[in-house]
Amino acid sequence: MTATSFGTVTVRGAFVRATLAAVLLLAPLASLAPAPAAAAAWKPGAEAAAPSGTAAPSGTTVPSGTAADWTPPLSTRGRWIVDAHGNRFRLRSGNWHGASGTWNGSGSAEEDANHHAGENSGRIPLGLDRAPMAEIIAGFGEIGINSVRLPFSNEMIHDSRPVTDRAVAANPSLRGRTPLQVYDAVVRELTAAGLAVILNNHTNTTRWCCGVDGNERWNASRSTGAWEDDWLFMARRYKDNPRVVGADLYNEVRRSVWDDPNWGLGDQHDWFAASQRLGDRILTEADPDLLIVVEGINWTGIPVDGFAHGRPTLEPVRRLSHTLVDSGKLVYSAHFYDYTGPNHSGATGLGETSDPRYRDLTPTELVDVLNRQAFFVTAEQGQHFTAPVWISEFGVGGREETGAAPRAWFENFVDHLIRTDADFAYWPLVGWHEDRKGNGWALLHWDAGGHRMGLYDGDDWRAAAWTRLVRATGRTGHVDPVAHWSMLSPDHGDFVASRRMRALPDWNPGARKAVCPDGQRLLGLAHTGNRGLCTDVSTGPLTDPAGTHEVVTDERHVAPGRDWASGYTKFQCADGRFLTGYSVRGSAVSAALCAAAPAGTLGTGGRTVWFDRSDNRGPDPRGGDFAHGHYKGQCADDEYAAGIAWTGRLGSARTPDALYCRKLG
């Protein structure tokens, strides 16, 4: 759940103060309490009661239920998520939080007052103390969702303490179970109802997110190795449940007191590298059917005017995107709330900057910012970064929210979700109420007596916008397969996206190796920077399953009279083979990797594409800028790369200078 860059307004002040204390030395960390104004955005609502099961008032349009009319597993085709038949599956989701923790981090965890908004989940999905699980899940159907983002903490996985009887008072069959066993039961019942479940590693520790709380990064409170092991455990645990469809790798990666996360620096705070590695491990070692959901970076920098700070979200994806071992499994994710902004942490008072919040933007400005920060990933087709974007958190206060700006923001944001036919997940689905007063953000609330207050009880201003969203007409039916465009980035180590090559011995020990996903061919290279571009455009999968690969480190395949780069060293594939990878030592070319294609699919006539002094990618190259700031060469869509040329003469770094491009057969 976002607050600053993070997950809750109630700790926003603590984060800002802690950062200022550590970095600006304004005050001791221990003396800083959450800002009262920060909690104001979550001010309890004044809401009026309705008994459990009360029907919507006459005239209310309630979305249809969640018929299980889709076939798992899910995958992606370009910007769309599709089911096993290739039919579009729009994630109309909500967040059922609680298992990742609601305790604020101070005072007894047994006291409700020490939990976010006074809602004590008991270390399990919220509301199981107040309503039977079947009733809660039926409520999800009534509001029109087809999928649930289900947060958990790493601590929850290992927590052997049974849940309290109080925490499952309305579900006595769950007494004596551990939090993970309750989570199991929730997953089972959600999927039995036809809902898709996306597992979400929300926090390291079982406490409310987000501030300087030990949950800032995937490895803030545990090692990266332990985090990966926990994910492999969870993915394997639900592997036999086909309606568990996704792994949302970590929630709202953000700054700790001293350090920022980054996207591609290759250090221990590199979220791009960590998510790339774990995504591949889940697909190859645990469950190849899962969607891999990667959120952008939620916050970097010091939230003080005069210091660099901001919310990168998915903007880094334009220059550095993931290439998983299985094309068609990547989904990007972003979060948006009215009280934060592209450069605003969401704080009020100390730590508040002069930057606008999202709610301060005009509708036109809001659309421009949203597109720049996230929606470009779906809007721009045929790029190395093109993928579905799931807005996996957005929300606003309910009945008590009377502010014109938050209300207008919500309406405008919903309009943009509809306009872009986006996948989405509301935060949160479930909350508490007493006499129709409470946190107010949830779409469904239960009181201590089990009486439900729902979105469609007639007095929630969000109902019309929500109905508009879940009933919006968008793309449906079959989605044709699309060409893949994949970036290779062996910037700091091997980048082998081929399942086949990952299973074989190291083909160039000591070098950094880059290999296209199986079935794709290398089509572009950068002169410097080591980046490459792969595709299956014009051909579909190209590799001969019965063929072999060859590592080329000399000019043995350059035919006499066919010197396509005179005076340069050439690593050329044999006839019938195409470039599928390369290796480098430092910045220098080390070897070319050539794969066999089915007979008759490759031509032999070729041309030289030089890119040592400027870009040379043709008049309308697809795939996008796969090596920003570097010269690039690219073969045409109906060609394949068959060779790399470079020179070791004085002043050269032995980097790629030319590609040998041949026509497909």
XYZ file of C-alpha atoms in Angstrom:
665
model
C 0.000 0.000 0.000
C 1.486 3.307 -1.023
C 1.933 6.278 1.164
C 5.037 8.269 0.481
C 6.822 6.033 -1.809
C 5.572 3.335 0.377
C 2.621 1.700 1.869
C 0.718 3.697 4.466
C 0.075 7.240 5.379
C 0.331 6.488 9.097
C 4.068 5.842 8.862
C 4.794 8.471 6.266
C 5.865 11.021 8.849
C 8.133 8.449 10.482
C 9.861 7.726 7.184
C 10.426 11.370 6.371
C 11.670 12.196 9.841
C 13.931 9.158 9.987
C 15.459 10.055 6.657
C 15.957 13.666 7.638
C 17.455 12.675 10.974
C 19.941 10.305 9.420
C 20.867 12.325 6.378
C 20.349 15.928 7.459
C 21.091 15.346 11.152
C 18.058 17.355 12.203
C 16.984 15.182 15.139
C 17.636 11.796 16.753
C 15.782 9.003 14.965
C 14.164 7.648 18.146
C 12.560 10.991 18.953
C 10.571 11.233 15.773
C 6.894 10.244 15.823
C 4.489 9.878 12.888
C 3.029 13.191 11.767
C -0.645 13.560 12.741
C -1.327 15.223 9.411
C 0.010 12.165 7.616
C -2.746 10.036 9.095
C -5.379 12.493 7.961
C -5.531 11.000 4.491
C -6.845 7.826 6.157
C -9.331 9.616 8.421
C -12.103 7.216 9.460
C -15.355 7.638 7.617
C -18.798 8.421 9.014
C -20.829 5.624 7.519
C -24.324 4.292 8.266
C -25.033 0.501 8.968
C -26.417 -2.205 6.784
C -26.846 -5.830 7.790
C -24.798 -8.573 6.209
C -26.132 -9.552 2.841
C -28.216 -6.397 2.329
C -29.062 -5.981 -1.331
C -28.093 -2.906 -3.283
C -30.716 -0.171 -3.274
C -33.234 -0.196 -6.061
C -31.793 1.223 -9.263
C -28.154 0.420 -8.399
C -26.260 -1.329 -11.168
C -24.190 -4.088 -9.607
C -21.460 -5.684 -11.751
C -21.936 -9.289 -12.736
C -20.272 -12.065 -10.761
C -16.973 -13.761 -11.401
C -17.902 -16.651 -13.661
C -14.956 -18.988 -14.150
C -15.037 -18.531 -17.916
C -11.288 -18.616 -18.456
C -8.735 -21.372 -18.768
C -5.383 -21.200 -17.003
C -2.484 -20.754 -17.267
C -2.167 -17.095 -18.179
C 0.507 -15.627 -20.431
C 1.016 -12.436 -22.422
C 0.835 -11.411 -26.064
C 2.311 -7.984 -26.483
C 0.458 -5.684 -24.105
C -2.352 -8.178 -23.369
C -2.735 -10.933 -20.793
C -4.371 -14.010 -22.308
C -5.597 -17.366 -21.063
C -4.604 -20.808 -22.336
C -6.814 -20.388 -25.419
C -5.306 -17.029 -26.313
C -8.376 -15.093 -25.161
C -7.832 -11.756 -23.464
C -8.057 -11.975 -19.656
C -8.286 -8.547 -18.065
C -7.134 -8.529 -14.458
C -10.047 -6.862 -12.655
C -8.512 -7.330 -9.252
C -8.543 -6.242 -5.653
C -6.091 -6.564 -2.770
C -7.086 -8.749 0.172
C -4.473 -7.606 2.659
C -3.595 -8.708 6.177
C -1.263 -11.691 5.854
C 1.619 -9.295 5.243
C 0.873 -7.591 8.558
C -1.185 -4.726 9.973
C 0.835 -3.986 13.143
C 2.360 -0.487 13.047
C 5.575 -1.583 14.749
C 5.189 -0.131 18.232
C 3.261 -1.285 21.301
C 1.711 -4.684 21.783
C 0.726 -6.467 18.597
C -2.267 -7.856 20.503
C -3.859 -4.419 20.841
C -6.006 -3.295 17.924
C -5.007 0.316 18.489
C -1.439 -0.544 17.467
C -2.531 -1.747 14.039
C -3.102 0.314 10.922
C -6.453 2.114 11.211
C -7.155 -0.040 14.281
C -7.670 -3.082 12.046
C -5.876 -6.107 13.521
C -5.679 -8.847 10.922
C -4.093 -11.366 13.288
C -1.349 -12.100 10.710
C -3.857 -13.464 8.172
C -6.138 -11.952 5.496
C -8.313 -9.319 7.159
C -11.906 -10.015 8.148
C -11.807 -13.715 9.020
C -12.679 -12.783 12.597
C -15.894 -11.094 11.429
C -17.307 -12.999 8.475
C -17.157 -16.522 7.059
C -14.635 -16.827 4.269
C -17.350 -17.907 1.828
C -19.292 -14.703 2.530
C -16.242 -12.516 1.978
C -15.425 -14.239 -1.315
C -19.050 -14.000 -2.439
C -18.758 -10.263 -1.837
C -15.850 -10.139 -4.243
C -18.092 -11.658 -6.886
C -20.766 -9.055 -6.246
C -18.416 -6.155 -6.950
C -17.218 -7.689 -10.212
C -13.601 -8.717 -9.688
C -12.089 -11.825 -11.258
C -8.748 -11.928 -9.444
C -7.153 -11.198 -6.085
C -3.712 -9.889 -5.234
C -2.937 -11.698 -1.979
C -0.090 -10.117 0.011
C 2.172 -12.147 2.304
C 5.341 -11.488 4.266
C 8.509 -13.546 4.334
C 8.099 -13.769 8.091
C 4.617 -15.280 7.636
C 6.071 -18.195 5.707
C 8.205 -19.216 8.675
C 5.807 -18.224 11.486
C 4.969 -21.417 13.404
C 2.726 -19.722 15.993
C -0.928 -20.730 15.616
C -3.301 -17.884 14.892
C -5.447 -16.789 17.810
C -8.995 -18.057 18.124
C -10.101 -14.429 17.989
C -8.463 -13.924 14.576
C -10.615 -16.690 13.040
C -13.715 -16.283 15.214
C -16.021 -16.373 12.183
C -14.123 -19.315 10.678
C -13.657 -21.796 13.540
C -12.368 -24.531 11.230
C -9.154 -22.488 10.951
C -8.401 -22.566 14.675
C -4.967 -23.830 15.610
C -3.513 -23.294 12.152
C -0.401 -21.297 11.375
C -0.685 -18.117 9.297
C 0.660 -19.984 6.253
C -1.945 -22.719 6.673
C -4.684 -20.089 6.821
C -3.180 -18.488 3.705
C -3.374 -21.934 2.064
C -7.071 -22.161 2.886
C -7.726 -18.673 1.513
C -5.922 -19.500 -1.740
C -7.880 -22.752 -2.050
C -11.273 -21.104 -1.534
C -10.561 -18.145 -3.790
C -9.513 -20.377 -6.667
C -12.393 -22.796 -6.047
C -14.678 -19.814 -6.619
C -13.092 -19.280 -10.039
C -10.937 -16.330 -9.050
C -7.347 -15.985 -10.190
C -4.808 -15.433 -7.389
C -1.601 -13.443 -7.695
C 0.820 -14.108 -4.837
C 2.379 -10.851 -3.624
C 5.511 -10.656 -1.478
C 4.460 -7.446 0.224
C 6.866 -7.218 3.151
C 9.855 -8.925 4.748
C 8.394 -8.655 8.246
C 4.774 -9.077 9.264
C 4.044 -5.431 9.944
C 2.303 -2.632 8.117
C 4.119 -1.297 5.108
C 5.723 1.180 4.361
C 8.396 3.409 5.832
C 11.823 2.849 7.357
C 10.537 -0.434 8.714
C 12.833 -3.193 7.467
C 10.635 -3.715 4.404
C 12.159 -1.153 2.059
C 13.785 -3.685 -0.259
C 13.495 -7.380 -0.972
C 16.729 -7.830 1.011
C 16.234 -5.189 3.709
C 15.643 -7.696 6.516
C 16.998 -10.878 4.972
C 19.511 -11.886 2.366
C 18.713 -11.966 -1.329
C 19.317 -15.716 -1.236
C 16.757 -16.212 1.547
C 14.252 -14.068 -0.367
C 14.718 -16.195 -3.485
C 14.361 -19.405 -1.466
C 11.108 -18.160 0.069
C 9.726 -17.431 -3.380
C 10.702 -20.823 -4.764
C 8.978 -22.387 -1.754
C 5.762 -20.422 -2.360
C 5.726 -21.017 -6.121
C 6.189 -24.756 -5.631
C 3.591 -24.844 -2.853
C 0.792 -23.757 -5.203
C 2.128 -25.227 -8.425
C -0.686 -27.769 -8.658
C -3.370 -25.087 -8.352
C -3.695 -23.733 -11.910
C -5.676 -20.668 -10.818
C -2.695 -19.376 -8.865
C -1.521 -17.446 -11.881
C 1.136 -14.944 -10.836
C 4.084 -14.016 -8.640
C 4.276 -10.308 -7.738
C 7.910 -10.314 -6.657
C 8.062 -7.407 -4.192
C 5.970 -4.452 -3.146
C 7.030 -0.818 -3.541
C 10.817 -1.000 -3.563
C 12.009 2.240 -2.007
C 14.748 4.082 -0.209
C 16.053 3.058 3.202
C 17.590 5.672 5.521
C 20.904 5.709 3.704
C 20.488 4.032 0.344
C 18.358 4.128 -2.789
C 17.334 1.146 -4.877
C 18.445 1.323 -8.488
C 17.653 -0.148 -11.894
C 20.742 -1.667 -13.447
C 23.843 -0.723 -11.435
C 24.657 -4.328 -10.635
C 25.005 -3.895 -6.863
C 23.042 -5.343 -3.929
C 20.353 -2.678 -4.358
C 19.771 -3.362 -8.065
C 16.057 -4.145 -8.331
C 16.269 -4.813 -12.065
C 18.920 -7.500 -11.604
C 17.248 -9.041 -8.549
C 13.840 -9.310 -10.203
C 15.329 -10.597 -13.462
C 17.220 -13.355 -11.668
C 14.315 -14.393 -9.444
C 11.822 -14.352 -12.313
C 14.016 -16.748 -14.258
C 14.519 -18.962 -11.206
C 10.781 -19.235 -10.565
C 10.106 -20.171 -14.187
C 12.943 -22.701 -14.442
C 12.982 -24.184 -10.936
C 9.459 -23.859 -9.546
C 6.507 -23.141 -11.864
C 6.812 -22.274 -15.574
C 3.137 -21.282 -15.738
C 3.262 -18.247 -13.451
C 3.149 -14.668 -14.651
C 6.139 -12.769 -13.266
C 5.018 -9.365 -11.983
C 7.719 -6.704 -11.554
C 6.835 -3.401 -9.938
C 8.730 -0.258 -10.760
C 10.807 1.616 -8.181
C 8.538 3.489 -5.798
C 10.857 6.130 -4.363
C 14.447 7.387 -4.460
C 16.118 10.378 -2.864
C 15.497 12.675 0.101
C 11.985 14.207 0.099
C 13.194 17.742 0.781
C 13.193 20.704 -1.612
C 16.700 21.155 -2.971
C 17.525 17.451 -2.827
C 17.030 15.041 -5.718
C 13.950 12.900 -5.089
C 11.132 11.275 -6.978
C 9.060 8.267 -7.895
C 10.693 6.553 -10.900
C 7.902 3.992 -11.222
C 8.378 2.265 -14.614
C 10.302 5.018 -16.383
C 13.622 3.051 -16.259
C 11.982 0.261 -18.291
C 12.269 2.351 -21.439
C 16.066 2.025 -21.334
C 16.464 -1.329 -19.580
C 13.763 -3.994 -19.758
C 13.528 -7.588 -18.584
C 13.950 -10.572 -20.860
C 12.798 -13.740 -19.107
C 13.629 -17.270 -20.208
C 10.002 -17.672 -21.254
C 8.702 -14.930 -23.509
C 5.124 -14.096 -22.651
C 5.378 -14.277 -18.859
C 6.379 -10.726 -17.887
C 3.910 -8.198 -16.461
C 4.974 -4.779 -15.196
C 3.211 -3.103 -12.288
C 2.732 0.393 -10.836
C 0.843 2.045 -7.953
C -0.918 5.423 -7.890
C -2.673 7.357 -5.098
C -4.005 10.898 -5.130
C -1.967 12.211 -2.169
C 1.404 11.214 -3.635
C 2.932 12.606 -6.807
C 5.665 11.995 -9.366
C 8.028 13.878 -7.025
C 5.880 14.134 -3.895
C 6.336 11.633 -1.080
C 2.833 12.234 0.242
C 4.015 13.794 3.502
C 2.326 16.733 5.197
C 4.407 19.097 7.311
C 8.034 18.160 7.884
C 9.228 16.336 4.812
C 6.586 17.802 2.533
C 8.022 19.248 -0.641
C 6.606 21.860 -2.965
C 6.077 19.286 -5.729
C 2.492 18.707 -6.887
C 0.556 15.645 -5.801
C -1.300 13.655 -8.436
C -4.561 15.231 -7.253
C -3.113 18.696 -7.926
C -2.645 18.006 -11.631
C -5.159 18.985 -14.269
C -6.738 16.054 -16.137
C -4.409 16.689 -19.070
C -1.347 16.927 -16.835
C -2.372 13.768 -14.994
C -2.688 11.791 -18.225
C 0.711 13.026 -19.404
C 2.374 12.009 -16.123
C 0.657 8.620 -15.951
C 1.652 7.819 -19.513
C 5.258 8.847 -18.868
C 5.542 6.888 -15.637
C 3.783 3.654 -16.565
C 1.249 3.454 -19.375
C 3.797 3.919 -22.166
C 4.779 0.278 -21.600
C 1.456 -0.865 -23.058
C 0.840 2.051 -25.403
C 4.017 1.684 -27.468
C 3.828 -1.546 -29.406
C 6.688 -3.553 -30.882
C 9.290 -2.338 -28.392
C 11.724 -4.328 -26.282
C 9.754 -3.144 -23.213
C 6.206 -3.735 -24.501
C 4.249 -5.718 -21.905
C 1.019 -5.610 -19.932
C 0.934 -3.072 -17.095
C -1.107 -3.993 -14.028
C -2.010 -1.054 -11.795
C -1.873 -3.350 -8.784
C -2.728 -0.647 -6.249
C -4.932 2.413 -6.424
C -7.685 3.593 -4.119
C -9.331 6.474 -2.297
C -11.319 7.159 0.857
C -14.984 6.218 0.762
C -18.020 7.740 2.429
C -16.057 10.138 4.632
C -13.923 11.508 1.783
C -15.574 14.821 0.930
C -12.559 16.569 -0.581
C -13.124 17.758 -4.120
C -9.532 17.080 -5.213
C -9.302 13.396 -4.118
C -12.736 12.701 -5.557
C -11.851 14.332 -8.873
C -8.564 12.449 -8.974
C -10.345 9.126 -8.519
C -12.825 9.867 -11.278
C -10.022 11.001 -13.611
C -7.864 8.006 -12.774
C -10.718 5.587 -13.388
C -11.319 7.338 -16.707
C -7.705 6.692 -17.669
C -7.919 3.027 -16.687
C -10.963 2.744 -18.937
C -9.393 4.776 -21.726
C -6.272 2.593 -21.763
C -8.148 -0.687 -21.184
C -5.765 -1.319 -18.287
C -5.512 -4.196 -15.834
C -6.021 -3.032 -12.245
C -6.286 -4.006 -8.569
C -8.059 -1.815 -6.007
C -6.595 -1.338 -2.505
C -8.126 -2.683 -0.306
C -11.053 -5.054 -0.674
C -11.800 -5.731 3.009
C -12.036 -3.427 6.022
C -13.685 -3.031 9.414
C -16.508 -0.718 10.382
C -18.406 0.034 13.579
C -21.705 1.900 13.184
C -20.559 2.617 9.602
C -17.444 4.368 10.810
C -13.919 3.119 10.147
C -10.990 3.338 7.784
C -13.382 3.697 4.876
C -11.031 2.844 2.010
C -12.187 -0.757 1.554
C -14.951 -1.706 -0.855
C -16.448 -4.150 1.666
C -16.520 -3.672 5.458
C -17.695 -5.892 8.316
C -18.417 -4.911 11.909
C -17.751 -6.971 15.031
C -21.213 -8.492 14.775
C -20.630 -9.678 11.220
C -22.794 -7.038 9.556
C -21.531 -5.963 6.164
C -21.315 -2.461 4.760
C -20.828 -2.702 1.008
C -19.912 -0.473 -1.883
C -23.435 -0.755 -3.257
C -25.358 0.094 -0.101
C -26.387 3.383 -1.678
C -24.253 5.918 0.164
C -20.736 5.346 -1.223
C -19.795 7.977 -3.800
C -17.265 5.588 -5.425
C -19.943 3.139 -6.587
C -20.691 4.816 -9.917
C -17.027 5.127 -10.907
C -16.311 1.553 -9.833
C -19.256 0.234 -11.828
C -18.087 2.199 -14.827
C -14.651 0.618 -14.468
C -15.602 -3.034 -14.044
C -18.258 -2.811 -16.750
C -16.087 -0.900 -19.229
C -15.974 -2.374 -22.689
C -12.452 -3.245 -23.737
C -10.711 -5.773 -25.859
C -12.180 -9.253 -25.542
C -11.815 -12.525 -27.367
C -8.832 -13.995 -29.126
C -5.539 -12.117 -29.286
C -3.259 -13.130 -32.135
C 0.366 -13.963 -31.306
C 2.779 -11.091 -31.796
C 6.468 -10.808 -32.556
C 8.744 -10.637 -29.536
C 11.449 -8.003 -29.170
C 13.882 -8.802 -26.377
C 16.780 -6.863 -24.907
C 20.029 -8.563 -23.906
C 21.967 -6.710 -21.212
C 25.114 -8.526 -20.028
C 26.140 -5.322 -18.247
C 27.413 -6.929 -15.057
C 27.261 -10.678 -15.671
C 25.780 -13.406 -17.830
C 22.415 -12.676 -19.430
C 21.374 -16.044 -20.811
C 17.671 -16.052 -21.673
C 17.808 -19.458 -23.391
C 16.558 -22.438 -21.390
C 18.577 -24.706 -23.643
C 21.879 -22.913 -23.120
C 21.303 -22.523 -19.385
C 21.112 -26.303 -19.136
C 24.441 -26.843 -20.945
C 28.015 -26.359 -19.729
C 29.556 -22.887 -19.829
C 30.333 -22.247 -23.480
C 32.879 -19.445 -22.881
C 34.270 -19.582 -19.325
C 35.343 -16.272 -17.841
C 33.367 -14.168 -20.334
C 30.006 -12.478 -19.844
C 27.544 -14.240 -22.090
C 24.296 -13.020 -23.653
C 21.898 -15.415 -25.385
C 18.476 -14.825 -26.959
C 15.415 -16.701 -25.698
C 14.916 -20.024 -27.441
C 13.395 -19.509 -30.879
C 14.589 -15.919 -31.228
C 17.545 -14.657 -33.231
C 19.973 -11.815 -32.675
C 19.020 -8.872 -34.853
C 20.836 -5.912 -33.319
C 24.022 -4.988 -31.438
C 25.419 -1.868 -29.840
C 28.870 -0.565 -30.763
C 29.614 -0.017 -27.068
C 27.708 -0.900 -23.931
C 27.317 -4.640 -24.677
C 23.565 -4.526 -25.363
C 21.805 -6.691 -27.924
C 18.338 -7.072 -29.468
C 16.595 -10.374 -30.225
C 13.390 -11.140 -32.086
C 11.291 -13.766 -33.809
C 9.719 -11.248 -36.204
C 8.873 -12.545 -39.711
C 9.631 -16.166 -38.832
C 8.272 -17.222 -35.474
C 10.522 -19.667 -33.592
C 13.616 -20.288 -35.693
C 15.816 -22.752 -33.807
C 15.914 -26.348 -35.055
C 15.004 -28.413 -31.955
C 17.242 -31.217 -33.199
C 20.108 -28.904 -34.089
C 23.248 -28.028 -32.189
C 25.028 -24.812 -31.384
C 28.539 -23.699 -32.302
C 30.829 -21.267 -30.513
C 32.781 -19.247 -33.101
C 36.047 -17.538 -32.163
C 37.772 -17.299 -35.559
C 37.131 -16.736 -39.267
C 36.769 -20.343 -40.362
C 33.320 -19.747 -41.902
C 34.274 -16.658 -43.933
C 34.270 -17.993 -47.478
C 37.069 -16.960 -49.883
C 36.008 -13.941 -51.889
C 33.249 -13.089 -49.389
C 35.118 -10.817 -46.998
C 32.202 -8.684 -45.855
C 34.340 -6.485 -43.523
C 37.804 -6.161 -45.036
C 40.526 -5.483 -42.486
C 38.302 -6.450 -39.531
C 38.156 -9.646 -37.517
C 34.935 -11.531 -38.256
C 33.100 -14.118 -36.192
C 30.727 -15.646 -38.741
C 28.220 -18.476 -38.431
C 28.315 -21.374 -40.839
C 25.667 -21.584 -43.564
C 22.395 -22.816 -42.042
C 23.126 -21.183 -38.681
C 22.248 -17.812 -37.227
C 23.543 -15.639 -34.408
C 21.694 -16.292 -31.184
C 24.224 -14.940 -28.704
C 27.617 -13.430 -28.040
C 30.114 -13.049 -25.239
C 32.328 -10.189 -24.076
C 35.348 -9.730 -21.853
C 35.197 -6.222 -20.514
C 33.828 -4.401 -23.539
C 35.588 -6.584 -26.132
C 33.884 -9.204 -28.277
C 34.927 -12.667 -27.115
C 32.869 -15.133 -29.171
C 29.749 -15.580 -31.254
C 27.120 -18.231 -30.533
C 25.457 -19.753 -33.581
C 22.367 -21.972 -33.592
C 21.070 -24.296 -36.296
C 17.847 -23.453 -38.140
C 15.534 -25.872 -39.961
C 16.635 -26.605 -43.508
C 15.619 -23.993 -46.043
C 14.805 -21.222 -43.589
C 18.031 -19.222 -44.009
C 19.369 -17.516 -47.087
C 23.071 -17.098 -47.870
C 23.416 -13.729 -49.616
C 24.360 -10.961 -47.210
C 25.141 -7.302 -46.593
C 27.314 -5.441 -44.093
C 25.706 -3.070 -41.608
C 28.288 -0.701 -40.112
C 27.499 1.107 -36.853
C 30.887 2.179 -35.532
C 30.294 5.863 -36.286
C 26.513 6.264 -36.158
C 23.277 4.338 -35.791
C 22.460 2.079 -38.717
C 19.052 0.518 -38.085
C 17.080 1.182 -41.253
C 14.336 3.746 -41.854
C 11.745 2.382 -39.393
C 13.388 -0.034 -36.955
C 11.266 -1.914 -34.471
C 12.285 -3.051 -31.034
C 13.017 0.383 -29.631
C 16.223 1.974 -28.395
C 17.876 -1.107 -26.899
C 21.159 0.700 -26.092
C 20.404 4.300 -25.205
C 23.311 6.657 -25.848
C 25.279 4.134 -27.927
C 25.576 3.544 -31.673
C 23.515 0.578 -32.775
C 23.299 -1.647 -35.821
C 20.257 -3.708 -36.729
C 19.353 -6.099 -39.522
C 16.011 -5.728 -41.279
C 12.942 -7.621 -40.080
C 13.280 -10.151 -42.921
C 16.954 -10.799 -42.191
C 19.040 -12.604 -39.618
C 22.456 -11.736 -38.237
C 25.140 -14.172 -39.321
C 28.320 -12.460 -38.157
C 30.004 -9.812 -35.989
C 33.014 -7.757 -37.110
C 35.445 -5.882 -34.857
C 38.990 -4.599 -34.932
C 41.888 -4.734 -32.529
C 43.825 -1.922 -34.125
C 45.243 0.895 -32.017
C 42.542 2.967 -30.357
C 39.867 0.302 -30.693
C 38.282 -1.419 -27.692
C 37.492 -4.524 -29.803
C 33.791 -3.684 -29.604
C 31.312 -4.607 -32.368
C 31.652 -2.462 -35.489
C 29.481 -4.283 -38.032
C 26.886 -7.008 -38.435
C 26.626 -9.410 -41.351
C 22.910 -9.485 -42.239
C 21.472 -12.199 -44.471
C 17.980 -12.704 -45.858
C 15.713 -15.304 -44.358
C 14.973 -18.122 -46.749
